Short mmCIF file of C-alpha atoms in Angstrom, two decimals:
data_model
loop_
_atom_site.label_atom_id
_atom_site.label_comp_id
_atom_site.label_asym_id
_atom_site.label_seq_id
_atom_site.Cartn_x
_atom_site.Cartn_y
_atom_site.Cartn_z
CA MET P 20 0.00 0.00 0.00
CA LEU P 21 1.11 3.56 -0.65
CA PRO P 22 1.57 5.79 2.40
CA GLU P 23 -1.52 7.67 3.50
CA ALA P 24 0.01 10.84 2.11
CA ILE P 25 2.95 11.51 -0.20
CA ASP P 26 4.68 14.73 0.78
CA LEU P 27 7.70 14.43 -1.53
CA VAL P 28 8.33 12.78 -4.88
CA ILE P 29 12.07 12.33 -5.46
CA PHE P 30 13.11 11.95 -9.10
CA ASP P 31 16.32 10.51 -10.40
CA CYS P 32 17.51 12.50 -13.42
CA ASP P 33 19.14 10.35 -16.11
CA GLY P 34 16.64 7.94 -17.62
CA VAL P 35 13.76 9.28 -15.51
CA LEU P 36 13.52 12.98 -16.38
CA VAL P 37 15.92 13.15 -19.32
CA ASP P 38 16.19 10.36 -21.89
CA SER P 39 19.96 10.20 -21.66
CA GLU P 40 20.85 6.62 -20.82
CA THR P 41 21.05 5.24 -24.37
CA LEU P 42 23.18 8.21 -25.42
CA SER P 43 25.42 7.97 -22.35
CA VAL P 44 25.98 4.23 -22.56
CA GLU P 45 27.20 4.44 -26.15
CA ILE P 46 29.65 7.21 -25.25
CA ASP P 47 30.71 5.30 -22.14
CA ARG P 48 31.49 2.33 -24.39
CA ARG P 49 33.69 4.52 -26.60
CA VAL P 50 35.45 6.08 -23.62
CA LEU P 51 36.14 2.71 -21.99
CA SER P 52 37.38 1.27 -25.27
CA GLU P 53 39.86 4.11 -25.65
CA LEU P 54 41.02 3.60 -22.08
CA GLY P 55 41.58 -0.09 -22.77
CA TRP P 56 38.45 -1.77 -21.38
CA GLU P 57 36.11 -3.34 -23.93
CA LEU P 58 32.57 -3.70 -22.57
CA THR P 59 29.26 -4.23 -24.33
CA ALA P 60 26.36 -1.84 -23.83
CA ASP P 61 24.57 -4.45 -21.70
CA GLU P 62 27.63 -4.85 -19.49
CA ILE P 63 27.82 -1.09 -19.01
CA VAL P 64 24.15 -0.94 -18.03
CA HIS P 65 24.71 -3.75 -15.53
CA ARG P 66 27.83 -2.20 -14.00
CA PHE P 67 27.37 1.54 -14.17
CA VAL P 68 23.86 2.85 -14.87
CA GLY P 69 22.70 4.62 -11.72
CA ARG P 70 26.16 4.85 -10.17
CA SER P 71 28.25 7.97 -9.58
CA ASP P 72 31.15 9.31 -11.64
CA ALA P 73 33.45 8.48 -8.72
CA HIS P 74 32.36 4.84 -8.87
CA PHE P 75 32.92 4.77 -12.64
CA ARG P 76 36.45 6.09 -12.22
CA ALA P 77 37.26 3.71 -9.36
CA GLU P 78 36.10 0.70 -11.36
CA VAL P 79 38.13 1.77 -14.40
CA GLU P 80 41.24 2.24 -12.29
CA THR P 81 40.77 -1.16 -10.66
CA HIS P 82 40.41 -2.84 -14.03
CA LEU P 83 43.38 -1.06 -15.58
CA GLY P 84 45.53 -1.48 -12.51
CA HIS P 85 46.64 2.12 -12.31
CA ALA P 86 45.27 5.55 -11.39
CA LEU P 87 43.85 7.87 -14.01
CA PRO P 88 45.24 11.41 -14.20
CA ASP P 89 43.23 14.11 -12.45
CA ASP P 90 42.20 15.63 -15.78
CA TRP P 91 41.32 12.34 -17.45
CA GLU P 92 37.73 13.44 -18.18
CA THR P 93 38.76 16.60 -20.03
CA ARG P 94 39.13 14.78 -23.34
CA TYR P 95 35.75 13.05 -23.07
CA GLN P 96 33.37 15.69 -21.70
CA PRO P 97 32.89 17.29 -25.15
CA TRP P 98 31.76 13.91 -26.48
CA TYR P 99 28.85 13.85 -24.04
CA ARG P 100 27.98 17.55 -24.41
CA GLU P 101 27.92 17.37 -28.20
CA VAL P 102 25.59 14.36 -28.31
CA PHE P 103 23.33 15.68 -25.53
CA THR P 104 23.07 19.11 -27.15
CA ARG P 105 22.07 17.51 -30.43
CA ASP P 106 19.88 14.61 -29.34
CA LEU P 107 18.76 14.83 -25.70
CA GLU P 108 15.03 14.98 -24.98
CA ALA P 109 12.82 14.67 -21.93
CA VAL P 110 11.63 11.15 -21.13
CA PRO P 111 8.35 10.58 -23.00
CA GLY P 112 5.37 11.33 -20.76
CA VAL P 113 7.35 12.98 -17.97
CA VAL P 114 6.07 16.51 -18.64
CA THR P 115 2.48 15.24 -18.43
CA ALA P 116 3.33 13.45 -15.20
CA LEU P 117 4.99 16.49 -13.65
CA ASP P 118 2.03 18.69 -14.57
CA ALA P 119 -0.31 16.32 -12.72
CA ILE P 120 1.75 15.75 -9.57
CA GLY P 121 0.69 18.13 -6.83
CA SER P 122 3.14 16.93 -4.19
CA GLU P 123 6.49 18.63 -3.65
CA THR P 124 9.19 17.31 -5.97
CA CYS P 125 12.97 17.30 -6.13
CA VAL P 126 15.83 15.69 -8.04
CA ALA P 127 18.39 13.35 -6.45
CA SER P 128 20.91 12.10 -8.98
CA SER P 129 24.27 10.35 -9.14
CA GLY P 130 25.39 13.01 -11.61
CA THR P 131 27.23 16.20 -10.71
CA HIS P 132 25.32 19.44 -10.26
CA GLU P 133 26.82 20.71 -13.50
CA LYS P 134 25.61 17.68 -15.43
CA ILE P 135 22.15 17.69 -13.85
CA ARG P 136 21.58 21.37 -14.59
CA PHE P 137 22.96 21.00 -18.11
CA THR P 138 20.65 18.13 -19.07
CA LEU P 139 17.58 19.56 -17.34
CA GLY P 140 18.26 22.86 -19.06
CA LEU P 141 18.52 21.25 -22.50
CA THR P 142 15.13 19.56 -22.03
CA GLY P 143 13.31 22.56 -20.54
CA LEU P 144 12.88 20.95 -17.13
CA LEU P 145 15.35 22.95 -15.05
CA SER P 146 12.86 25.62 -13.97
CA ARG P 147 10.66 22.91 -12.44
CA PHE P 148 13.38 21.93 -9.95
CA GLU P 149 15.37 25.08 -9.20
CA ASP P 150 16.85 24.97 -5.66
CA ARG P 151 15.61 21.39 -5.25
CA ILE P 152 18.47 19.49 -6.91
CA PHE P 153 20.69 17.11 -4.93
CA SER P 154 23.78 15.30 -6.18
CA ALA P 155 25.73 12.27 -5.01
CA VAL P 156 28.75 14.56 -4.61
CA GLU P 157 27.02 15.93 -1.48
CA VAL P 158 27.04 12.61 0.40
CA GLU P 159 29.66 10.10 1.49
CA ASN P 160 28.15 7.07 -0.23
CA GLY P 161 26.33 7.02 -3.56
CA LYS P 162 23.61 4.62 -4.68
CA PRO P 163 22.84 1.84 -3.76
CA ALA P 164 23.48 3.34 -0.30
CA PRO P 165 20.50 5.36 1.00
CA ASP P 166 22.57 8.47 1.75
CA LEU P 167 21.49 10.61 -1.20
CA PHE P 168 17.76 10.04 -0.80
CA LEU P 169 17.92 10.56 2.95
CA HIS P 170 19.90 13.75 2.34
CA ALA P 171 17.29 15.02 -0.12
CA ALA P 172 14.43 14.22 2.25
CA SER P 173 16.22 15.94 5.14
CA ARG P 174 16.93 19.05 3.11
CA MET P 175 13.31 19.14 1.99
CA GLY P 176 12.09 18.64 5.56
CA VAL P 177 10.09 15.48 4.83
CA PRO P 178 10.27 12.17 6.75
CA ALA P 179 11.49 9.22 4.67
CA SER P 180 8.21 7.39 5.26
CA ARG P 181 6.34 10.11 3.37
CA CYS P 182 8.68 10.12 0.35
CA VAL P 183 8.56 8.10 -2.85
CA VAL P 184 11.42 7.69 -5.31
CA ILE P 185 11.19 7.45 -9.10
CA GLU P 186 14.17 5.48 -10.43
CA ASP P 187 15.25 3.59 -13.54
CA SER P 188 18.27 1.69 -12.22
CA ARG P 189 18.61 -1.30 -9.93
CA PHE P 190 21.06 0.66 -7.78
CA GLY P 191 18.51 3.44 -7.45
CA VAL P 192 15.63 1.26 -6.33
CA GLU P 193 17.96 -0.50 -3.89
CA ALA P 194 18.90 2.89 -2.44
CA ALA P 195 15.24 3.88 -2.10
CA ARG P 196 14.40 0.67 -0.28
CA ALA P 197 17.40 1.12 2.00
CA ALA P 198 16.15 4.63 2.80
CA GLY P 199 12.74 3.27 3.82
CA MET P 200 11.03 4.92 0.86
CA ARG P 201 8.59 3.46 -1.64
CA ALA P 202 10.27 2.96 -5.04
CA PHE P 203 8.74 3.29 -8.47
CA GLY P 204 10.98 1.56 -10.99
CA TYR P 205 10.67 2.92 -14.53
CA CYS P 206 11.46 0.16 -17.03
CA GLY P 207 10.73 2.17 -20.18
CA GLY P 208 14.45 2.70 -20.78
CA LEU P 209 17.45 0.38 -20.72
CA THR P 210 17.00 -1.43 -17.41
CA PRO P 211 15.00 -4.68 -17.58
CA ALA P 212 11.89 -4.79 -15.41
CA GLU P 213 13.17 -7.80 -13.47
CA TRP P 214 16.19 -5.80 -12.28
CA LEU P 215 13.85 -3.27 -10.67
CA ALA P 216 11.27 -5.59 -9.15
CA GLY P 217 11.37 -6.24 -5.44
CA GLU P 218 10.02 -5.38 -2.05
CA ASN P 219 8.23 -2.05 -1.68
CA THR P 220 8.62 -1.32 -5.40
CA ILE P 221 6.15 -0.75 -8.23
CA VAL P 222 7.56 -1.31 -11.73
CA PHE P 223 6.02 0.61 -14.62
CA ALA P 224 6.82 1.31 -18.27
CA ASP P 225 4.88 4.47 -19.17
CA MET P 226 5.88 7.67 -17.40
CA ALA P 227 2.52 9.26 -18.22
CA GLU P 228 0.93 6.67 -15.91
CA LEU P 229 2.95 7.77 -12.89
CA PRO P 230 0.33 10.15 -11.40
CA GLU P 231 -2.26 7.38 -11.37
CA LEU P 232 0.23 5.01 -9.74
CA LEU P 233 0.86 7.67 -7.09
CA GLY P 234 -2.87 7.79 -6.42
CA ILE P 235 -3.42 11.14 -8.11
CA THR P 236 -6.85 11.48 -9.71
CA PRO P 237 -6.71 12.97 -13.24
CA GLY P 238 -8.05 16.52 -13.20
CA ALA P 239 -7.91 16.71 -9.40
#
């Protein structure tokens, strides 16, 4: 059962608000290949989707057996920015969902603040979340630890029991469960539904259906 009242809806960003995962995974594959680690798109989804940049770097360094230079990302950031600027769109149905949700909302993402604001800005969603954006760089442990969601709830002044989380990665739904929050796992992107299913989680494929799943009556 949903809580009696939902006071805060916490949205992940990539794959939930902005349709970036397919674009990102292909660039990740190119980056990793150049660094010397050949992975398929499916392997990248399994290992990295929903995790922080710090985790990505640590895994690469472990695989390669040596540290990356401090400026290692400088060469690759333009690859992401160029593709996002050209091709990034909002997740289908998310604008309709946001228009219908009357509860307070915020963003809690594994991305950096710069990345979150850049992608939300490109898709016209930034103004909907100004001053309510939280990044994994603000907490000690990223997803699947609960730290980021608990941080967001605390900053928004809402108990965890009255928050729900909208996620598209298995690490994200695990983090929501660990935080004691109800998870809604969006499987309309790259992550298979079975990776999201579990205790205290509703899995759905159409973002436009989210308000109904949250118990919001159309037109209310």
